[in-house]
JSON list of C-alpha atoms in Angstrom, two decimals:
[
{"chain": "A", "resi": 11, "resn": "ASP", "atom": "CA", "xyz": [78.84, -74.50, 28.38]},
{"chain": "A", "resi": 12, "resn": "THR", "atom": "CA", "xyz": [75.55, -75.13, 26.34]},
{"chain": "A", "resi": 13, "resn": "GLU", "atom": "CA", "xyz": [73.17, -74.06, 29.43]},
{"chain": "A", "resi": 14, "resn": "VAL", "atom": "CA", "xyz": [70.62, -71.49, 29.75]},
{"chain": "A", "resi": 15, "resn": "THR", "atom": "CA", "xyz": [70.16, -71.08, 33.56]},
{"chain": "A", "resi": 16, "resn": "GLN", "atom": "CA", "xyz": [67.06, -69.10, 35.03]},
{"chain": "A", "resi": 17, "resn": "THR", "atom": "CA", "xyz": [66.31, -68.21, 38.44]},
{"chain": "A", "resi": 18, "resn": "PRO", "atom": "CA", "xyz": [64.48, -68.80, 40.42]},
{"chain": "A", "resi": 19, "resn": "LYS", "atom": "CA", "xyz": [62.79, -71.99, 39.73]},
{"chain": "A", "resi": 20, "resn": "HIS", "atom": "CA", "xyz": [59.71, -70.95, 41.40]},
{"chain": "A", "resi": 21, "resn": "LEU", "atom": "CA", "xyz": [57.99, -67.86, 42.61]},
{"chain": "A", "resi": 22, "resn": "VAL", "atom": "CA", "xyz": [54.91, -67.06, 44.58]},
{"chain": "A", "resi": 23, "resn": "MET", "atom": "CA", "xyz": [53.93, -63.30, 44.68]},
{"chain": "A", "resi": 24, "resn": "GLY", "atom": "CA", "xyz": [51.12, -60.90, 45.63]},
{"chain": "A", "resi": 25, "resn": "MET", "atom": "CA", "xyz": [49.58, -58.45, 43.51]},
{"chain": "A", "resi": 26, "resn": "THR", "atom": "CA", "xyz": [51.10, -55.61, 45.04]},
{"chain": "A", "resi": 27, "resn": "ASN", "atom": "CA", "xyz": [54.67, -57.10, 44.95]},
{"chain": "A", "resi": 28, "resn": "LYS", "atom": "CA", "xyz": [57.93, -55.92, 42.78]},
{"chain": "A", "resi": 29, "resn": "LYS", "atom": "CA", "xyz": [60.01, -59.14, 41.79]},
{"chain": "A", "resi": 30, "resn": "SER", "atom": "CA", "xyz": [62.50, -59.98, 39.05]},
{"chain": "A", "resi": 31, "resn": "LEU", "atom": "CA", "xyz": [63.17, -63.15, 37.07]},
{"chain": "A", "resi": 32, "resn": "LYS", "atom": "CA", "xyz": [66.71, -63.74, 35.93]},
{"chain": "A", "resi": 33, "resn": "CYS", "atom": "CA", "xyz": [68.14, -65.33, 32.93]},
{"chain": "A", "resi": 34, "resn": "GLU", "atom": "CA", "xyz": [71.74, -66.30, 32.13]},
{"chain": "A", "resi": 35, "resn": "GLN", "atom": "CA", "xyz": [73.78, -67.66, 29.16]},
{"chain": "A", "resi": 36, "resn": "HIS", "atom": "CA", "xyz": [77.38, -67.97, 28.69]},
{"chain": "A", "resi": 37, "resn": "MET", "atom": "CA", "xyz": [77.33, -69.21, 25.16]},
{"chain": "A", "resi": 38, "resn": "GLY", "atom": "CA", "xyz": [78.40, -65.82, 23.54]},
{"chain": "A", "resi": 39, "resn": "HIS", "atom": "CA", "xyz": [74.84, -65.75, 22.16]},
{"chain": "A", "resi": 40, "resn": "ARG", "atom": "CA", "xyz": [73.57, -62.37, 20.98]},
{"chain": "A", "resi": 41, "resn": "ALA", "atom": "CA", "xyz": [69.63, -62.53, 21.02]},
{"chain": "A", "resi": 42, "resn": "MET", "atom": "CA", "xyz": [67.60, -63.56, 24.02]},
{"chain": "A", "resi": 43, "resn": "TYR", "atom": "CA", "xyz": [64.08, -63.96, 24.52]},
{"chain": "A", "resi": 44, "resn": "TRP", "atom": "CA", "xyz": [61.34, -64.31, 26.72]},
{"chain": "A", "resi": 45, "resn": "TYR", "atom": "CA", "xyz": [58.24, -66.42, 26.33]},
{"chain": "A", "resi": 46, "resn": "LYS", "atom": "CA", "xyz": [55.19, -67.00, 28.75]},
{"chain": "A", "resi": 47, "resn": "GLN", "atom": "CA", "xyz": [53.76, -70.42, 28.93]},
{"chain": "A", "resi": 48, "resn": "LYS", "atom": "CA", "xyz": [50.52, -71.14, 30.23]},
{"chain": "A", "resi": 49, "resn": "ALA", "atom": "CA", "xyz": [49.34, -74.60, 31.33]},
{"chain": "A", "resi": 50, "resn": "LYS", "atom": "CA", "xyz": [48.96, -76.91, 28.27]},
{"chain": "A", "resi": 51, "resn": "LYS", "atom": "CA", "xyz": [49.49, -74.10, 26.03]},
{"chain": "A", "resi": 52, "resn": "PRO", "atom": "CA", "xyz": [52.21, -73.49, 23.81]},
{"chain": "A", "resi": 53, "resn": "PRO", "atom": "CA", "xyz": [54.89, -70.93, 24.72]},
{"chain": "A", "resi": 54, "resn": "GLU", "atom": "CA", "xyz": [54.04, -67.38, 23.56]},
{"chain": "A", "resi": 55, "resn": "LEU", "atom": "CA", "xyz": [56.52, -64.73, 22.61]},
{"chain": "A", "resi": 56, "resn": "MET", "atom": "CA", "xyz": [57.03, -61.68, 24.98]},
{"chain": "A", "resi": 57, "resn": "PHE", "atom": "CA", "xyz": [60.17, -59.95, 24.13]},
{"chain": "A", "resi": 58, "resn": "VAL", "atom": "CA", "xyz": [63.33, -60.32, 21.68]},
{"chain": "A", "resi": 59, "resn": "TYR", "atom": "CA", "xyz": [66.41, -58.66, 22.51]},
{"chain": "A", "resi": 60, "resn": "SER", "atom": "CA", "xyz": [68.93, -58.53, 20.03]},
{"chain": "A", "resi": 61, "resn": "TYR", "atom": "CA", "xyz": [72.45, -57.30, 20.61]},
{"chain": "A", "resi": 62, "resn": "GLU", "atom": "CA", "xyz": [71.37, -55.83, 23.93]},
{"chain": "A", "resi": 63, "resn": "LYS", "atom": "CA", "xyz": [68.68, -53.75, 22.66]},
{"chain": "A", "resi": 64, "resn": "LEU", "atom": "CA", "xyz": [65.04, -54.65, 22.44]},
{"chain": "A", "resi": 65, "resn": "SER", "atom": "CA", "xyz": [63.90, -55.69, 19.10]},
{"chain": "A", "resi": 66, "resn": "ILE", "atom": "CA", "xyz": [60.37, -57.01, 19.40]},
{"chain": "A", "resi": 67, "resn": "ASN", "atom": "CA", "xyz": [57.60, -56.20, 22.16]},
{"chain": "A", "resi": 68, "resn": "GLU", "atom": "CA", "xyz": [54.69, -58.25, 21.58]},
{"chain": "A", "resi": 69, "resn": "SER", "atom": "CA", "xyz": [52.53, -55.92, 23.15]},
{"chain": "A", "resi": 70, "resn": "VAL", "atom": "CA", "xyz": [53.05, -56.90, 26.50]},
{"chain": "A", "resi": 71, "resn": "PRO", "atom": "CA", "xyz": [51.35, -54.99, 29.47]},
{"chain": "A", "resi": 72, "resn": "SER", "atom": "CA", "xyz": [53.70, -52.63, 31.30]},
{"chain": "A", "resi": 73, "resn": "ARG", "atom": "CA", "xyz": [53.62, -54.47, 34.45]},
{"chain": "A", "resi": 74, "resn": "PHE", "atom": "CA", "xyz": [56.22, -56.80, 32.60]},
{"chain": "A", "resi": 75, "resn": "SER", "atom": "CA", "xyz": [59.40, -54.78, 31.98]},
{"chain": "A", "resi": 76, "resn": "PRO", "atom": "CA", "xyz": [62.40, -56.42, 30.39]},
{"chain": "A", "resi": 77, "resn": "GLU", "atom": "CA", "xyz": [65.99, -55.65, 30.99]},
{"chain": "A", "resi": 78, "resn": "CYS", "atom": "CA", "xyz": [69.26, -56.74, 29.37]},
{"chain": "A", "resi": 79, "resn": "PRO", "atom": "CA", "xyz": [72.30, -55.31, 31.41]},
{"chain": "A", "resi": 80, "resn": "ASN", "atom": "CA", "xyz": [74.87, -57.32, 29.27]},
{"chain": "A", "resi": 81, "resn": "SER", "atom": "CA", "xyz": [74.89, -59.95, 26.53]},
{"chain": "A", "resi": 82, "resn": "SER", "atom": "CA", "xyz": [74.88, -62.64, 29.03]},
{"chain": "A", "resi": 83, "resn": "LEU", "atom": "CA", "xyz": [72.04, -61.48, 31.15]},
{"chain": "A", "resi": 84, "resn": "LEU", "atom": "CA", "xyz": [68.19, -61.12, 30.81]},
{"chain": "A", "resi": 85, "resn": "ASN", "atom": "CA", "xyz": [66.29, -59.73, 33.65]},
{"chain": "A", "resi": 86, "resn": "LEU", "atom": "CA", "xyz": [62.10, -59.69, 33.56]},
{"chain": "A", "resi": 87, "resn": "HIS", "atom": "CA", "xyz": [60.86, -57.27, 36.24]},
{"chain": "A", "resi": 88, "resn": "LEU", "atom": "CA", "xyz": [57.26, -57.88, 37.59]},
{"chain": "A", "resi": 89, "resn": "HIS", "atom": "CA", "xyz": [55.24, -55.35, 38.96]},
{"chain": "A", "resi": 90, "resn": "ALA", "atom": "CA", "xyz": [51.36, -55.27, 40.06]},
{"chain": "A", "resi": 91, "resn": "LEU", "atom": "CA", "xyz": [50.88, -58.69, 38.35]},
{"chain": "A", "resi": 92, "resn": "GLN", "atom": "CA", "xyz": [47.37, -59.98, 38.11]},
{"chain": "A", "resi": 93, "resn": "PRO", "atom": "CA", "xyz": [46.67, -63.92, 38.92]},
{"chain": "A", "resi": 94, "resn": "GLU", "atom": "CA", "xyz": [45.99, -64.58, 35.16]},
{"chain": "A", "resi": 95, "resn": "ASP", "atom": "CA", "xyz": [49.89, -63.78, 34.88]},
{"chain": "A", "resi": 96, "resn": "SER", "atom": "CA", "xyz": [50.47, -67.12, 36.54]},
{"chain": "A", "resi": 97, "resn": "ALA", "atom": "CA", "xyz": [52.53, -69.08, 34.21]},
{"chain": "A", "resi": 98, "resn": "LEU", "atom": "CA", "xyz": [55.70, -70.87, 33.11]},
{"chain": "A", "resi": 99, "resn": "TYR", "atom": "CA", "xyz": [58.03, -68.02, 32.04]},
{"chain": "A", "resi": 100, "resn": "LEU", "atom": "CA", "xyz": [60.90, -69.35, 29.73]},
{"chain": "A", "resi": 101, "resn": "CYS", "atom": "CA", "xyz": [63.96, -67.60, 28.49]},
{"chain": "A", "resi": 102, "resn": "ALA", "atom": "CA", "xyz": [65.82, -68.73, 25.32]},
{"chain": "A", "resi": 103, "resn": "SER", "atom": "CA", "xyz": [69.18, -67.69, 23.51]},
{"chain": "A", "resi": 104, "resn": "SER", "atom": "CA", "xyz": [70.15, -67.73, 19.88]},
{"chain": "A", "resi": 105, "resn": "GLN", "atom": "CA", "xyz": [73.54, -67.48, 18.58]},
{"chain": "A", "resi": 106, "resn": "GLY", "atom": "CA", "xyz": [73.23, -64.43, 16.15]},
{"chain": "A", "resi": 107, "resn": "GLY", "atom": "CA", "xyz": [71.26, -61.44, 16.46]},
{"chain": "A", "resi": 108, "resn": "GLY", "atom": "CA", "xyz": [68.12, -63.66, 16.39]},
{"chain": "A", "resi": 109, "resn": "GLY", "atom": "CA", "xyz": [67.94, -64.15, 12.63]},
{"chain": "A", "resi": 110, "resn": "THR", "atom": "CA", "xyz": [65.74, -66.60, 10.88]},
{"chain": "A", "resi": 111, "resn": "GLY", "atom": "CA", "xyz": [66.47, -70.19, 11.42]},
{"chain": "A", "resi": 112, "resn": "GLU", "atom": "CA", "xyz": [68.66, -70.09, 14.42]},
{"chain": "A", "resi": 113, "resn": "THR", "atom": "CA", "xyz": [68.34, -72.71, 16.81]},
{"chain": "A", "resi": 114, "resn": "GLN", "atom": "CA", "xyz": [66.79, -71.31, 20.42]},
{"chain": "A", "resi": 115, "resn": "TYR", "atom": "CA", "xyz": [68.35, -72.81, 23.51]},
{"chain": "A", "resi": 116, "resn": "PHE", "atom": "CA", "xyz": [65.64, -72.74, 26.21]},
{"chain": "A", "resi": 117, "resn": "GLY", "atom": "CA", "xyz": [66.29, -72.40, 30.05]},
{"chain": "A", "resi": 118, "resn": "PRO", "atom": "CA", "xyz": [64.02, -74.83, 32.49]},
{"chain": "A", "resi": 119, "resn": "GLY", "atom": "CA", "xyz": [61.85, -71.69, 33.01]},
{"chain": "A", "resi": 120, "resn": "THR", "atom": "CA", "xyz": [60.64, -70.00, 36.44]},
{"chain": "A", "resi": 121, "resn": "ARG", "atom": "CA", "xyz": [56.94, -71.22, 37.48]},
{"chain": "A", "resi": 122, "resn": "LEU", "atom": "CA", "xyz": [55.28, -68.29, 38.80]},
{"chain": "A", "resi": 123, "resn": "LEU", "atom": "CA", "xyz": [52.32, -67.91, 40.98]},
{"chain": "A", "resi": 124, "resn": "VAL", "atom": "CA", "xyz": [50.29, -64.53, 41.68]},
{"chain": "A", "resi": 125, "resn": "LEU", "atom": "CA", "xyz": [47.96, -64.76, 44.21]},
{"chain": "B", "resi": 15, "resn": "ALA", "atom": "CA", "xyz": [51.10, -64.45, 8.75]},
{"chain": "B", "resi": 16, "resn": "GLN", "atom": "CA", "xyz": [52.21, -67.70, 9.72]},
{"chain": "B", "resi": 17, "resn": "SER", "atom": "CA", "xyz": [50.70, -70.73, 11.39]},
{"chain": "B", "resi": 18, "resn": "VAL", "atom": "CA", "xyz": [50.90, -74.11, 12.44]},
{"chain": "B", "resi": 19, "resn": "THR", "atom": "CA", "xyz": [48.33, -76.85, 13.18]},
{"chain": "B", "resi": 20, "resn": "GLN", "atom": "CA", "xyz": [49.16, -80.13, 15.12]},
{"chain": "B", "resi": 21, "resn": "LEU", "atom": "CA", "xyz": [46.80, -82.90, 14.41]},
{"chain": "B", "resi": 22, "resn": "GLY", "atom": "CA", "xyz": [45.94, -84.74, 17.55]},
{"chain": "B", "resi": 23, "resn": "SER", "atom": "CA", "xyz": [46.56, -82.92, 21.23]},
{"chain": "B", "resi": 24, "resn": "HIS", "atom": "CA", "xyz": [47.27, -86.61, 22.26]},
{"chain": "B", "resi": 25, "resn": "VAL", "atom": "CA", "xyz": [48.86, -89.44, 21.03]},
{"chain": "B", "resi": 26, "resn": "SER", "atom": "CA", "xyz": [49.52, -92.92, 22.41]},
{"chain": "B", "resi": 27, "resn": "VAL", "atom": "CA", "xyz": [51.45, -95.51, 21.03]},
{"chain": "B", "resi": 28, "resn": "SER", "atom": "CA", "xyz": [52.97, -98.73, 22.39]},
{"chain": "B", "resi": 29, "resn": "GLU", "atom": "CA", "xyz": [56.73, -99.26, 23.25]},
{"chain": "B", "resi": 30, "resn": "GLY", "atom": "CA", "xyz": [58.68, -100.42, 20.04]},
{"chain": "B", "resi": 31, "resn": "ALA", "atom": "CA", "xyz": [55.56, -98.90, 17.95]},
{"chain": "B", "resi": 32, "resn": "LEU", "atom": "CA", "xyz": [56.17, -96.34, 15.14]},
{"chain": "B", "resi": 33, "resn": "VAL", "atom": "CA", "xyz": [55.66, -92.57, 16.26]},
{"chain": "B", "resi": 34, "resn": "LEU", "atom": "CA", "xyz": [54.10, -90.37, 13.79]},
{"chain": "B", "resi": 35, "resn": "LEU", "atom": "CA", "xyz": [53.21, -86.75, 14.85]},
{"chain": "B", "resi": 36, "resn": "ARG", "atom": "CA", "xyz": [51.71, -84.45, 12.32]},
{"chain": "B", "resi": 37, "resn": "CYS", "atom": "CA", "xyz": [52.43, -80.77, 11.85]},
{"chain": "B", "resi": 38, "resn": "ASN", "atom": "CA", "xyz": [50.84, -78.79, 9.00]},
{"chain": "B", "resi": 39, "resn": "TYR", "atom": "CA", "xyz": [52.11, -75.18, 8.30]},
{"chain": "B", "resi": 40, "resn": "SER", "atom": "CA", "xyz": [50.73, -72.01, 6.51]},
{"chain": "B", "resi": 41, "resn": "SER", "atom": "CA", "xyz": [53.44, -69.47, 5.50]},
{"chain": "B", "resi": 42, "resn": "SER", "atom": "CA", "xyz": [53.34, -66.78, 2.90]},
{"chain": "B", "resi": 43, "resn": "VAL", "atom": "CA", "xyz": [57.15, -67.00, 2.63]},
{"chain": "B", "resi": 44, "resn": "PRO", "atom": "CA", "xyz": [59.34, -70.13, 2.79]},
{"chain": "B", "resi": 45, "resn": "PRO", "atom": "CA", "xyz": [59.13, -71.52, 6.29]},
{"chain": "B", "resi": 46, "resn": "TYR", "atom": "CA", "xyz": [61.97, -72.64, 8.57]},
{"chain": "B", "resi": 47, "resn": "LEU", "atom": "CA", "xyz": [60.20, -75.45, 10.63]},
{"chain": "B", "resi": 48, "resn": "PHE", "atom": "CA", "xyz": [61.26, -76.86, 13.93]},
{"chain": "B", "resi": 49, "resn": "TRP", "atom": "CA", "xyz": [60.28, -79.65, 16.37]},
{"chain": "B", "resi": 50, "resn": "TYR", "atom": "CA", "xyz": [60.95, -79.26, 19.95]},
{"chain": "B", "resi": 51, "resn": "VAL", "atom": "CA", "xyz": [60.12, -81.53, 23.09]},
{"chain": "B", "resi": 52, "resn": "GLN", "atom": "CA", "xyz": [59.27, -80.58, 26.47]},
{"chain": "B", "resi": 53, "resn": "TYR", "atom": "CA", "xyz": [59.39, -82.83, 29.43]},
{"chain": "B", "resi": 54, "resn": "PRO", "atom": "CA", "xyz": [57.25, -82.21, 32.68]},
{"chain": "B", "resi": 55, "resn": "ASN", "atom": "CA", "xyz": [58.70, -79.36, 34.39]},
{"chain": "B", "resi": 56, "resn": "GLN", "atom": "CA", "xyz": [61.32, -78.46, 31.99]},
{"chain": "B", "resi": 57, "resn": "GLY", "atom": "CA", "xyz": [62.22, -76.06, 29.10]},
{"chain": "B", "resi": 58, "resn": "LEU", "atom": "CA", "xyz": [62.20, -76.79, 25.58]},
{"chain": "B", "resi": 59, "resn": "GLN", "atom": "CA", "xyz": [64.79, -78.90, 23.54]},
{"chain": "B", "resi": 60, "resn": "LEU", "atom": "CA", "xyz": [65.37, -78.73, 19.86]},
{"chain": "B", "resi": 61, "resn": "LEU", "atom": "CA", "xyz": [64.49, -82.07, 18.32]},
{"chain": "B", "resi": 62, "resn": "LEU", "atom": "CA", "xyz": [65.50, -80.94, 14.59]},
{"chain": "B", "resi": 63, "resn": "LYS", "atom": "CA", "xyz": [65.13, -78.18, 12.25]},
{"chain": "B", "resi": 64, "resn": "TYR", "atom": "CA", "xyz": [64.70, -77.50, 8.47]},
{"chain": "B", "resi": 65, "resn": "THR", "atom": "CA", "xyz": [65.91, -74.40, 7.15]},
{"chain": "B", "resi": 66, "resn": "THR", "atom": "CA", "xyz": [66.88, -75.15, 3.69]},
{"chain": "B", "resi": 67, "resn": "GLY", "atom": "CA", "xyz": [68.46, -77.96, 1.44]},
{"chain": "B", "resi": 68, "resn": "ALA", "atom": "CA", "xyz": [67.33, -82.00, 2.06]},
{"chain": "B", "resi": 69, "resn": "THR", "atom": "CA", "xyz": [64.21, -82.16, 2.99]},
{"chain": "B", "resi": 70, "resn": "LEU", "atom": "CA", "xyz": [64.30, -85.13, 5.21]},
{"chain": "B", "resi": 71, "resn": "VAL", "atom": "CA", "xyz": [66.06, -84.08, 8.56]},
{"chain": "B", "resi": 72, "resn": "LYS", "atom": "CA", "xyz": [67.41, -86.15, 11.17]},
{"chain": "B", "resi": 73, "resn": "GLY", "atom": "CA", "xyz": [67.37, -85.06, 14.60]},
{"chain": "B", "resi": 74, "resn": "ILE", "atom": "CA", "xyz": [68.51, -86.39, 18.17]},
{"chain": "B", "resi": 75, "resn": "ASN", "atom": "CA", "xyz": [67.09, -89.28, 19.89]},
{"chain": "B", "resi": 76, "resn": "GLY", "atom": "CA", "xyz": [66.23, -91.19, 16.79]},
{"chain": "B", "resi": 77, "resn": "PHE", "atom": "CA", "xyz": [63.60, -88.76, 15.19]},
{"chain": "B", "resi": 78, "resn": "GLU", "atom": "CA", "xyz": [63.41, -87.43, 11.69]},
{"chain": "B", "resi": 79, "resn": "ALA", "atom": "CA", "xyz": [60.91, -85.37, 9.96]},
{"chain": "B", "resi": 80, "resn": "GLU", "atom": "CA", "xyz": [60.31, -84.56, 6.22]},
{"chain": "B", "resi": 81, "resn": "PHE", "atom": "CA", "xyz": [59.47, -81.20, 4.80]},
{"chain": "B", "resi": 82, "resn": "LYS", "atom": "CA", "xyz": [56.95, -81.66, 2.19]},
{"chain": "B", "resi": 83, "resn": "LYS", "atom": "CA", "xyz": [56.11, -78.43, 0.59]},
{"chain": "B", "resi": 84, "resn": "SER", "atom": "CA", "xyz": [53.34, -79.75, -1.73]},
{"chain": "B", "resi": 85, "resn": "GLU", "atom": "CA", "xyz": [51.65, -80.83, 1.58]},
{"chain": "B", "resi": 86, "resn": "THR", "atom": "CA", "xyz": [52.63, -78.14, 3.58]},
{"chain": "B", "resi": 87, "resn": "SER", "atom": "CA", "xyz": [53.50, -80.60, 5.95]},
{"chain": "B", "resi": 88, "resn": "PHE", "atom": "CA", "xyz": [56.55, -81.53, 8.59]},
{"chain": "B", "resi": 89, "resn": "HIS", "atom": "CA", "xyz": [55.32, -84.53, 10.35]},
{"chain": "B", "resi": 90, "resn": "LEU", "atom": "CA", "xyz": [57.87, -85.95, 12.81]},
{"chain": "B", "resi": 91, "resn": "THR", "atom": "CA", "xyz": [58.49, -89.78, 12.95]},
{"chain": "B", "resi": 92, "resn": "LYS", "atom": "CA", "xyz": [60.52, -92.33, 14.96]},
{"chain": "B", "resi": 93, "resn": "PRO", "atom": "CA", "xyz": [60.45, -95.93, 13.98]},
{"chain": "B", "resi": 94, "resn": "SER", "atom": "CA", "xyz": [60.35, -97.50, 17.55]},
{"chain": "B", "resi": 95, "resn": "ALA", "atom": "CA", "xyz": [59.04, -95.57, 20.61]},
{"chain": "B", "resi": 96, "resn": "HIS", "atom": "CA", "xyz": [61.06, -95.73, 23.79]},
{"chain": "B", "resi": 97, "resn": "MET", "atom": "CA", "xyz": [59.34, -95.03, 27.43]},
{"chain": "B", "resi": 98, "resn": "SER", "atom": "CA", "xyz": [61.52, -91.92, 27.55]},
{"chain": "B", "resi": 99, "resn": "ASP", "atom": "CA", "xyz": [59.72, -90.34, 24.77]},
{"chain": "B", "resi": 100, "resn": "ALA", "atom": "CA", "xyz": [56.88, -89.50, 26.75]},
{"chain": "B", "resi": 101, "resn": "ALA", "atom": "CA", "xyz": [56.71, -85.92, 26.60]},
{"chain": "B", "resi": 102, "resn": "GLU", "atom": "CA", "xyz": [54.89, -82.76, 24.78]},
{"chain": "B", "resi": 103, "resn": "TYR", "atom": "CA", "xyz": [55.97, -82.04, 21.29]},
{"chain": "B", "resi": 104, "resn": "PHE", "atom": "CA", "xyz": [55.62, -78.72, 19.87]},
{"chain": "B", "resi": 105, "resn": "CYS", "atom": "CA", "xyz": [55.98, -77.85, 16.18]},
{"chain": "B", "resi": 106, "resn": "ALA", "atom": "CA", "xyz": [57.13, -74.23, 15.36]},
{"chain": "B", "resi": 107, "resn": "VAL", "atom": "CA", "xyz": [57.63, -72.10, 12.48]},
{"chain": "B", "resi": 108, "resn": "VAL", "atom": "CA", "xyz": [59.59, -69.20, 11.58]},
{"chain": "B", "resi": 109, "resn": "ALA", "atom": "CA", "xyz": [59.03, -67.23, 8.26]},
{"chain": "B", "resi": 110, "resn": "SER", "atom": "CA", "xyz": [62.30, -66.69, 6.54]},
{"chain": "B", "resi": 111, "resn": "GLY", "atom": "CA", "xyz": [63.84, -62.92, 6.69]},
{"chain": "B", "resi": 112, "resn": "GLY", "atom": "CA", "xyz": [63.77, -60.81, 9.56]},
{"chain": "B", "resi": 113, "resn": "TYR", "atom": "CA", "xyz": [64.04, -61.35, 13.27]},
{"chain": "B", "resi": 114, "resn": "GLN", "atom": "CA", "xyz": [63.00, -64.86, 14.55]},
{"chain": "B", "resi": 115, "resn": "LYS", "atom": "CA", "xyz": [59.73, -64.71, 15.48]},
{"chain": "B", "resi": 116, "resn": "VAL", "atom": "CA", "xyz": [58.46, -68.35, 16.44]},
{"chain": "B", "resi": 117, "resn": "THR", "atom": "CA", "xyz": [55.12, -69.46, 15.92]},
{"chain": "B", "resi": 118, "resn": "PHE", "atom": "CA", "xyz": [54.25, -72.75, 17.98]},
{"chain": "B", "resi": 119, "resn": "GLY", "atom": "CA", "xyz": [51.53, -75.29, 17.36]},
{"chain": "B", "resi": 120, "resn": "THR", "atom": "CA", "xyz": [49.44, -76.15, 20.16]},
{"chain": "B", "resi": 121, "resn": "GLY", "atom": "CA", "xyz": [51.35, -79.31, 20.93]},
{"chain": "B", "resi": 122, "resn": "THR", "atom": "CA", "xyz": [51.07, -83.14, 21.24]},
{"chain": "B", "resi": 123, "resn": "LYS", "atom": "CA", "xyz": [51.08, -85.21, 24.29]},
{"chain": "B", "resi": 124, "resn": "LEU", "atom": "CA", "xyz": [52.83, -88.34, 23.57]},
{"chain": "B", "resi": 125, "resn": "GLN", "atom": "CA", "xyz": [52.05, -91.28, 25.72]},
{"chain": "B", "resi": 126, "resn": "VAL", "atom": "CA", "xyz": [54.29, -94.31, 25.36]},
{"chain": "B", "resi": 127, "resn": "ILE", "atom": "CA", "xyz": [52.53, -97.59, 26.55]},
{"chain": "B", "resi": 128, "resn": "PRO", "atom": "CA", "xyz": [54.73, -100.25, 27.96]}
]
């Protein structure tokens, strides 16, 4: 299994809603990542988990809350989002602990629209 | 600090023609370099990567790239374009050492004309 899966594929939420994005991989990878990609822009790193511990937080607003319940799962909890948070949210994983040069495997993304 | 510059946000080639997508990087330490492809409404897929060793790197789907340290470049080429190559291509750099913090270029959209 060489896939990273993400659910849901699409999500529409209001600014007062609470929702969660889910990412799963069964490749035994020990690093997992969240990226945000706005239209016609490159992905921007949000968070990195290495061995289930948060190792990088790119100064992301607290309305985004990541969680890594186990080595296969990565969640992104959303609360009180703004319309400018509408984007494609990509999850990725890599084999080791996130060391340099590791190939990151990306999921298909969740397209989020905040109304 | 590290950065990536991709020259040309849009590139058009005829089917069967050479594909050349340009990438220049800036890094204070030896870089690791990647090319990713993104098809519409999909995630990113790794085409190829350079870490150490041979400077000419071959990837999937007939693509290759050459690391030229003196020119700080990592251009992506394919001898003959296929219609299925139409997609967005991102060059990315990671500074060696430490955690994998990837910096992506702004992307080049490749159009293949029949």
